[in-house]
Amino acid sequence: MSKNTLTPRRHLSKSILASCLLSIFTLTGHAQQDTTLYIKHVSFPPNATLEQKVSIAARLVPSPQQLEWQKMELTAFLHFGINTFTGREWGNGTEDPALFNPTELDAEQWVQNLKEAGFKMVLLTAKHHDGFCLWPTQTTQHSVASSPWKNGKGDVVKELRDACSKYDMKLGIYLSPWDRNAECYGDSPRYNQFFIEQLTELLTNYGEVHEVWFDGANGEGPNGKKQIYDWDAFYKTIQRLQPKAVMAIMGDDVRWVGNEKGIGRETEWSATVLTPGIYERSKANNKRLGIYNQATDLGSRNMLDNATELFWYPSEVDVSIRPGWFWHENENEKVKSLKHLTDIYFQSVGYNSVLLLNIPPDKRGLIHEADIARLKEFAAYRQQVFSNNAVLNGQALWKTGNDSTCIYKLKPESKINIVLLQEDITHGQRVEEFEVEALVNGIWQPIGKGTTVGYKRMIRFSDIEATALKISIKSSRLEARINNVAAYYAPAIGEQQTTVSWNNLPRTSWKSLSEQPLVIDLGKTVSLKGFTYAPLNEQAKPTMAYRYNFSTSLDGKNWKRILQHGEFSNIMHNPLPQTVQFEQEETARFIKLEATTPDDKPAIVEMEEIGITLVGHEATCQ
Ligand code: FUL
């Protein structure tokens, strides 16, 4: 590999202003001189060496749509639909459209608040898995047109479009491929046609759309309907009708980060070896490389070594401001704290990702006061932090090779605890390892280090007062191009401890009588009004429960079925406690949970994962 030979590092005194060490390049290889850029995708030549692959990887760049998308940084999700009125997370498609009746729907209230809070795009669930359409589609009766809202003359997508135009906000559309209502779902050619018609309506009648979100969820199980999606035709429809839109998740423009908790990767390669799920070869490719959406390493040299192709497929962190994606009355108290949201921000935008934060409108059709208050706090906090950049001249483009440093002078008396770095990704993502030092009382102190930078990388450290920063690029694919170095001070945020109580009867008296199904002797006869399933450590595992029946008994022999064919919707991706309320109070000493996994295998549920709600108590989970 061509190697950048650099001048030895000199001792740098405080007085040196934003001076970068000069790099002397010895160009020995051909790859270094090759300045060809590859847009969005590249196949490695057969027999390419690792050195050649690294050089090519360094020159993979985003498409113009992807670049524009990345720069938004902060986007908002609006989960709204029939579930808002039923209290469910996944509707089953049999819901009566008459349930949909927001009393004060005001899309301007959504957009204005989101705009003020710094969001650049709003993405609406035009259709969730239940199949209910928020616009008066020609494709099905299962839509707002059959609801009492505005006497069936309403159109949520249009109202949102108009509000977006008024407030200069971009619009995105979530259209669930999985449809539990459409009769043709599972009859692949017919449903594909139906889906394309829905897509066409949405992408034709509502002005410019900047992101189309195809969720990958499908809880049909092995005996459910099997739909083979025509991703290629979907993609072509988008390209034809909305050339500026990116296709997300089950698309090849924007990659799901791999969890719904709001946590990105410290090492985040936008140039990744993960083949997007819409390509037929994706299964084989990803299996061969041993990778999947949740894998920690999706782009290191190690990965490149075995890969045959590479995608510019940047990560999007989607997370809800509440435990659930849809609004639920009993979650008004559970809007994430400012501290939590701020951590999410630093672990998404600060980890080379776009944050897609969900703020679900309520039954009135308004963003609830609790969420608005938190959005305002979140925006005010970011404003406070990011309005005062301590670095002088941080935006001068610094082109650098391996093992070189650049010193940036800080404003006098700068107290900082955040450093922000950006790469000029229009030339590719290149930094593999960096270090940051700060000049404190005339002495250089290490304050942080990391691997990838990408579009944006922030590191947090303890408060220091410093006069200069030294950024070292320890390893880079070809020449790195750093186009922004900034430093900020983020005041500490106090966090009130909230106690989550989803079990009202101490487990000390319980006894597990059987594991499959899980049978528990509660130790005494009690009055119950619900139970909770809370996956251990909020972690998903293949053996977790998805479908269930729940029964109670007074003697452990005669059982009463309380709930049949229940579903812990979306538990695999959002493994938070789910509380199920009974229709009436039940007196019982024994409880039985018969549960199956998403693959219809017997689930393994531990006693510690179950809680009960006693009459006279509240469970604080949805
Ligand atoms: C998931 C869906 O199943 C959830 O309901 C939600 O829409 C989330 C954003 O994606 O996979």
Coordinates of C-alpha atoms in Angstrom, one line a residue, residues 160-573:
L160 CA -49.3 17.0 7.2
R161 CA -48.1 17.9 3.6
D162 CA -49.7 21.3 3.9
A163 CA -48.2 21.9 7.4
C164 CA -44.8 20.8 6.1
S165 CA -45.1 23.2 3.2
K166 CA -46.1 26.0 5.5
Y167 CA -43.2 25.5 7.9
D168 CA -40.6 24.4 5.3
M169 CA -40.2 20.9 6.7
K170 CA -39.4 17.8 4.7
L171 CA -41.9 15.0 4.5
G172 CA -41.2 11.3 4.8
I173 CA -43.6 8.4 4.4
Y174 CA -43.7 5.1 6.3
L175 CA -45.7 2.5 4.4
S176 CA -45.6 -0.9 6.1
P177 CA -45.0 -3.7 3.6
W178 CA -46.5 -6.2 6.2
D179 CA -50.3 -5.7 6.0
R180 CA -52.6 -7.6 8.3
N181 CA -55.7 -6.3 6.7
A182 CA -55.2 -6.6 3.0
E183 CA -57.0 -9.7 1.7
C184 CA -54.4 -10.1 -1.0
Y185 CA -51.4 -10.1 1.4
G186 CA -49.6 -13.4 0.7
D187 CA -50.8 -13.6 -2.8
S188 CA -47.5 -12.1 -3.9
P189 CA -48.1 -10.7 -7.4
R190 CA -51.5 -9.2 -6.3
Y191 CA -50.2 -7.7 -3.1
N192 CA -47.2 -6.3 -4.8
Q193 CA -49.5 -4.5 -7.3
F194 CA -51.7 -3.3 -4.5
F195 CA -48.6 -2.0 -2.6
I196 CA -47.3 -0.2 -5.7
E197 CA -50.7 1.4 -6.1
Q198 CA -50.5 2.7 -2.5
L199 CA -47.0 3.9 -3.0
T200 CA -47.9 5.6 -6.3
E201 CA -50.8 7.5 -4.6
L202 CA -48.6 8.6 -1.8
L203 CA -45.7 9.6 -4.0
T204 CA -47.9 11.4 -6.6
N205 CA -50.5 13.3 -4.7
Y206 CA -48.5 14.8 -1.8
G207 CA -45.7 16.9 -3.3
E208 CA -42.1 16.2 -2.6
V209 CA -41.2 13.2 -0.4
H210 CA -37.7 12.8 1.0
E211 CA -37.7 9.5 2.7
V212 CA -39.7 6.3 2.1
W213 CA -39.5 3.9 5.1
F214 CA -40.2 0.2 4.6
D215 CA -40.2 -1.6 7.8
G216 CA -38.9 -5.1 7.9
A217 CA -41.2 -6.4 10.7
N218 CA -43.3 -9.4 10.0
G219 CA -44.8 -11.4 12.8
E220 CA -46.7 -13.9 10.7
G221 CA -44.7 -16.8 12.0
P222 CA -44.0 -20.0 10.1
N223 CA -47.6 -20.8 9.5
G224 CA -48.6 -17.3 8.5
K225 CA -49.0 -15.7 5.1
K226 CA -45.9 -15.6 3.0
Q227 CA -45.5 -12.6 0.8
I228 CA -42.6 -12.3 -1.5
Y229 CA -42.0 -8.6 -2.0
D230 CA -41.0 -7.1 -5.3
W231 CA -38.4 -4.7 -3.8
D232 CA -37.0 -3.9 -7.2
A233 CA -40.4 -2.7 -8.5
F234 CA -41.0 -0.7 -5.3
Y235 CA -37.6 0.9 -5.7
K236 CA -38.2 1.8 -9.3
T237 CA -41.5 3.4 -8.3
I238 CA -39.8 5.6 -5.8
Q239 CA -37.0 6.5 -8.2
R240 CA -39.5 7.4 -10.9
L241 CA -41.9 9.4 -8.8
Q242 CA -39.6 10.9 -6.1
P243 CA -36.0 10.9 -7.3
K244 CA -34.9 12.9 -4.2
A245 CA -36.2 10.4 -1.7
V246 CA -34.1 7.9 0.1
M247 CA -35.4 4.4 0.6
A248 CA -34.9 3.3 4.2
I249 CA -34.5 0.1 6.2
M250 CA -35.9 -2.4 3.6
G251 CA -34.2 -0.2 1.1
D252 CA -30.6 0.4 0.1
D253 CA -30.1 4.1 1.0
V254 CA -30.5 4.1 4.7
R255 CA -29.6 1.3 7.1
W256 CA -31.4 0.4 10.4
V257 CA -28.9 0.8 13.2
G258 CA -30.0 -2.6 14.6
N259 CA -32.0 -1.6 17.8
E260 CA -34.9 0.6 18.8
K261 CA -33.2 1.9 22.0
G262 CA -31.5 4.9 20.4
I263 CA -27.9 3.5 20.6
G264 CA -25.6 3.8 17.7
R265 CA -22.1 2.3 17.3
E266 CA -18.9 4.0 18.3
T267 CA -17.4 2.5 15.2
E268 CA -19.8 3.3 12.5
W269 CA -18.8 2.8 8.9
S270 CA -21.2 4.3 6.4
A271 CA -19.2 2.4 3.8
T272 CA -20.3 -1.0 4.9
V273 CA -20.0 -4.6 3.7
L274 CA -23.6 -5.3 4.8
T275 CA -25.7 -6.1 1.8
P276 CA -29.1 -4.4 2.0
G277 CA -31.9 -6.9 2.6
I278 CA -33.7 -5.9 -0.6
Y279 CA -31.1 -7.7 -2.8
E280 CA -31.6 -11.3 -3.4
R281 CA -27.9 -12.0 -2.7
S282 CA -28.1 -10.3 0.7
K283 CA -28.8 -13.5 2.7
A284 CA -25.9 -15.4 1.1
N285 CA -23.5 -12.4 1.2
N286 CA -24.2 -11.5 4.8
K287 CA -24.1 -15.1 5.9
R288 CA -20.8 -15.7 4.3
L289 CA -19.4 -12.7 6.2
G290 CA -21.2 -13.6 9.4
I291 CA -22.9 -10.2 9.7
Y292 CA -26.4 -8.9 10.3
N293 CA -28.0 -5.6 11.2
Q294 CA -27.0 -5.8 14.8
A295 CA -23.4 -6.8 14.2
T296 CA -20.8 -4.5 15.8
D297 CA -18.3 -4.5 12.9
L298 CA -19.7 -3.8 9.5
G299 CA -16.8 -2.2 7.8
S300 CA -13.3 -2.7 9.3
R301 CA -10.3 -3.9 7.2
N302 CA -11.0 -7.3 8.6
M303 CA -14.4 -7.2 7.0
L304 CA -13.2 -5.7 3.7
D305 CA -10.7 -8.5 3.5
N306 CA -13.5 -11.1 2.9
A307 CA -16.0 -8.9 1.2
T308 CA -16.8 -8.8 -2.5
E309 CA -18.7 -5.5 -2.6
L310 CA -19.3 -2.4 -0.5
F311 CA -22.3 -0.2 0.0
W312 CA -22.7 3.4 1.1
Y313 CA -25.4 2.5 3.5
P314 CA -25.4 4.9 6.4
S315 CA -27.1 4.2 9.7
E316 CA -30.3 5.7 11.1
V317 CA -31.1 5.4 14.8
D318 CA -34.9 5.1 15.3
V319 CA -36.2 5.4 18.8
S320 CA -39.4 6.6 20.5
I321 CA -39.6 9.4 23.0
R322 CA -41.9 7.0 24.9
P323 CA -41.6 3.3 25.6
G324 CA -44.1 2.5 22.8
W325 CA -44.1 3.7 19.2
F326 CA -47.8 4.7 19.4
W327 CA -49.3 7.0 22.0
H328 CA -50.7 5.4 25.1
E329 CA -52.4 7.3 27.8
N330 CA -50.5 5.4 30.5
E331 CA -47.2 6.5 29.0
N332 CA -47.7 10.2 29.4
E333 CA -45.6 10.0 32.6
K334 CA -42.9 8.0 30.8
V335 CA -41.6 10.4 28.2
K336 CA -37.9 10.0 28.2
S337 CA -35.9 12.3 30.4
L338 CA -33.8 15.2 29.0
K339 CA -30.7 13.2 30.1
H340 CA -31.9 10.1 28.3
L341 CA -32.6 12.1 25.1
T342 CA -29.3 13.8 25.3
D343 CA -27.5 10.5 25.6
I344 CA -29.4 9.2 22.6
Y345 CA -28.4 12.3 20.7
F346 CA -24.7 11.9 21.4
Q347 CA -25.0 8.2 20.6
S348 CA -26.7 8.7 17.3
V349 CA -25.8 12.1 15.7
G350 CA -22.6 11.9 17.6
Y351 CA -21.9 8.4 16.3
N352 CA -22.2 9.1 12.6
S353 CA -25.9 8.4 12.3
V354 CA -29.1 10.3 11.7
L355 CA -31.5 10.3 14.6
L356 CA -35.1 9.5 13.9
L357 CA -37.0 10.3 17.1
N358 CA -40.6 9.2 17.4
I359 CA -43.1 11.6 18.9
P360 CA -46.5 10.0 18.6
P361 CA -49.6 12.2 18.4
D362 CA -52.4 11.3 20.9
K363 CA -56.1 10.5 20.5
R364 CA -56.9 14.1 20.1
G365 CA -54.6 14.3 17.1
L366 CA -52.1 16.5 19.0
I367 CA -48.6 16.0 20.2
H368 CA -49.2 15.7 24.0
E369 CA -48.1 18.4 26.3
A370 CA -45.6 16.1 28.1
D371 CA -43.8 15.4 24.9
I372 CA -43.8 19.1 23.8
A373 CA -42.4 20.2 27.1
R374 CA -39.5 17.6 26.7
L375 CA -38.9 18.6 23.1
K376 CA -38.5 22.2 24.2
E377 CA -36.1 21.3 26.9
F378 CA -34.1 19.1 24.5
A379 CA -33.9 21.9 21.9
A380 CA -33.0 24.6 24.5
Y381 CA -30.2 22.3 25.9
R382 CA -28.7 21.7 22.4
Q383 CA -29.0 25.4 21.7
Q384 CA -27.1 26.2 24.9
V385 CA -24.4 23.6 24.2
F386 CA -23.8 24.1 20.5
S387 CA -24.1 27.9 20.3
N388 CA -20.6 28.4 21.8
N389 CA -17.9 26.6 19.8
A390 CA -14.6 27.0 21.7
V391 CA -12.4 26.1 18.6
L392 CA -10.9 28.9 16.5
N393 CA -10.6 28.1 12.8
G394 CA -11.9 24.6 13.1
Q395 CA -13.5 24.7 9.7
A396 CA -10.4 25.0 7.6
L397 CA -10.1 21.8 5.6
W398 CA -7.3 19.6 7.0
K399 CA -6.1 17.0 4.6
T400 CA -3.9 14.5 6.3
G401 CA -2.4 11.1 6.1
N402 CA -1.6 8.5 8.8
D403 CA -0.1 9.5 12.1
S404 CA -0.2 13.2 11.7
T405 CA -1.6 15.9 14.1
C406 CA -3.2 19.2 13.9
I407 CA -3.4 21.8 16.6
Y408 CA -6.4 24.0 17.1
K409 CA -6.4 27.0 19.4
L410 CA -9.3 27.5 21.7
K411 CA -10.9 30.7 22.7
P412 CA -9.5 32.0 26.0
E413 CA -10.7 30.4 29.2
S414 CA -12.5 27.6 27.4
K415 CA -14.2 25.0 29.6
I416 CA -15.1 22.0 27.4
N417 CA -16.3 18.5 27.7
I418 CA -17.2 17.6 24.1
V419 CA -15.1 17.5 20.9
L420 CA -16.8 17.2 17.5
L421 CA -15.1 16.0 14.4
Q422 CA -16.4 15.8 10.8
E423 CA -15.0 14.3 7.7
D424 CA -15.7 15.6 4.2
I425 CA -17.7 12.5 3.2
T426 CA -18.1 13.8 -0.4
H427 CA -14.7 12.2 -0.8
G428 CA -15.5 9.1 1.3
Q429 CA -15.2 7.9 4.9
R430 CA -11.6 7.4 5.7
V431 CA -10.6 7.9 9.3
E432 CA -10.0 4.6 11.1
E433 CA -8.4 5.8 14.3
F434 CA -8.0 9.1 16.0
E435 CA -6.9 10.6 19.3
V436 CA -7.6 13.9 21.0
E437 CA -5.4 15.7 23.4
A438 CA -6.0 19.0 25.2
L439 CA -3.4 21.6 26.4
V440 CA -4.2 22.0 30.1
N441 CA -1.9 24.3 32.1
G442 CA 0.7 24.0 29.3
I443 CA 0.7 20.2 29.4
W444 CA -0.9 18.0 26.7
Q445 CA -3.4 15.6 28.2
P446 CA -5.1 12.7 26.4
I447 CA -8.9 13.3 26.6
G448 CA -10.3 10.8 24.2
K449 CA -9.8 8.5 21.3
G450 CA -11.9 6.7 18.8
T451 CA -12.1 4.8 15.5
T452 CA -14.4 6.1 12.8
V453 CA -15.4 9.8 12.3
G454 CA -17.6 9.9 9.2
Y455 CA -20.1 12.7 8.7
K456 CA -20.0 13.6 12.4
R457 CA -18.4 12.1 15.5
M458 CA -18.6 13.6 19.0
I459 CA -16.6 12.4 22.0
R460 CA -17.5 13.3 25.6
F461 CA -15.1 13.6 28.5
S462 CA -14.9 15.2 31.9
D463 CA -14.9 19.0 32.1
I464 CA -11.5 20.6 31.4
E465 CA -10.2 24.1 30.9
A466 CA -7.9 24.1 27.9
T467 CA -6.2 26.5 25.6
A468 CA -5.7 24.2 22.6
L469 CA -6.7 20.8 21.1
K470 CA -4.4 18.4 19.3
I471 CA -6.2 16.0 16.9
S472 CA -4.1 13.0 15.8
I473 CA -5.2 10.8 12.9
K474 CA -3.5 7.6 13.8
S475 CA -4.9 5.6 10.9
S476 CA -6.7 6.5 7.7
R477 CA -7.7 5.0 4.4
L478 CA -5.9 7.2 2.0
E479 CA -5.8 10.9 2.9
A480 CA -8.3 11.9 5.5
R481 CA -10.2 15.2 5.0
I482 CA -11.3 16.7 8.2
N483 CA -13.5 19.7 7.6
N484 CA -14.7 20.5 11.0
V485 CA -13.2 20.4 14.5
A486 CA -15.3 22.0 17.3
A487 CA -15.4 21.8 21.0
Y488 CA -18.3 22.6 23.4
Y489 CA -19.3 22.5 27.0
A490 CA -22.4 20.5 27.9
P491 CA -23.7 21.3 31.4
A492 CA -24.4 18.2 33.5
I493 CA -28.0 17.2 33.6
G494 CA -29.5 15.9 36.9
E495 CA -31.7 12.9 36.5
Q496 CA -34.6 12.1 38.7
Q497 CA -34.8 8.4 39.4
T498 CA -38.1 7.0 38.3
T499 CA -39.0 3.7 39.7
V500 CA -40.6 1.2 37.4
S501 CA -43.0 -1.1 39.2
W502 CA -44.5 -3.7 37.0
N503 CA -44.9 -6.3 39.7
N504 CA -47.0 -5.7 42.8
L505 CA -46.5 -9.0 44.6
P506 CA -42.9 -9.8 45.9
R507 CA -41.6 -12.9 44.2
T508 CA -40.2 -14.2 47.5
S509 CA -43.4 -16.1 48.0
W510 CA -43.6 -17.4 44.4
K511 CA -42.7 -20.9 43.2
S512 CA -42.1 -21.9 39.6
L513 CA -44.0 -25.2 39.2
S514 CA -43.2 -25.7 35.5
E515 CA -41.0 -24.0 32.9
Q516 CA -42.8 -24.8 29.7
P517 CA -45.5 -23.7 30.0
L518 CA -44.5 -21.4 32.8
V519 CA -46.7 -22.1 35.8
I520 CA -46.3 -20.1 38.9
D521 CA -47.7 -20.6 42.4
L522 CA -48.0 -17.0 43.8
G523 CA -48.0 -18.3 47.3
K524 CA -51.4 -17.0 48.2
T525 CA -54.8 -16.2 46.6
V526 CA -54.9 -12.6 45.2
S527 CA -57.1 -10.4 43.0
L528 CA -55.4 -9.7 39.7
K529 CA -56.2 -7.2 37.0
G530 CA -53.3 -7.8 34.7
F531 CA -49.8 -9.2 34.1
T532 CA -46.5 -8.0 32.6
Y533 CA -43.9 -9.7 30.5
A534 CA -40.6 -7.9 30.9
P535 CA -37.7 -9.6 28.9
L536 CA -34.6 -9.9 31.1
N537 CA -32.3 -6.9 30.9
E538 CA -34.6 -5.6 28.1
Q539 CA -32.7 -7.9 25.7
A540 CA -34.2 -9.7 22.8
K541 CA -33.4 -13.4 22.4
P542 CA -34.6 -16.1 20.0
T543 CA -36.4 -18.0 22.7
M544 CA -38.5 -15.0 23.9
A545 CA -42.3 -15.0 24.0
Y546 CA -44.3 -13.5 21.1
R547 CA -47.7 -15.3 21.1
Y548 CA -49.3 -16.4 24.3
N549 CA -52.3 -17.7 26.2
F550 CA -52.7 -16.8 29.8
S551 CA -54.7 -18.7 32.4
T552 CA -55.3 -18.6 36.1
S553 CA -56.3 -21.1 38.7
L554 CA -57.3 -21.3 42.4
D555 CA -56.0 -24.8 43.0
G556 CA -53.4 -25.4 40.3
K557 CA -55.6 -28.0 38.7
N558 CA -58.7 -26.3 37.2
W559 CA -57.6 -23.5 34.9
K560 CA -59.5 -20.5 33.5
R561 CA -58.3 -19.1 30.2
I562 CA -58.1 -15.4 30.6
L563 CA -56.4 -14.4 27.4
Q564 CA -56.2 -16.4 24.2
H565 CA -54.0 -15.7 21.1
G566 CA -52.4 -12.7 22.8
E567 CA -49.4 -11.1 21.1
F568 CA -46.4 -9.2 22.6
S569 CA -46.3 -7.0 19.6
N570 CA -42.8 -5.8 18.5
I571 CA -41.2 -7.4 21.5
M572 CA -38.3 -8.7 19.4
H573 CA -37.2 -5.2 18.4

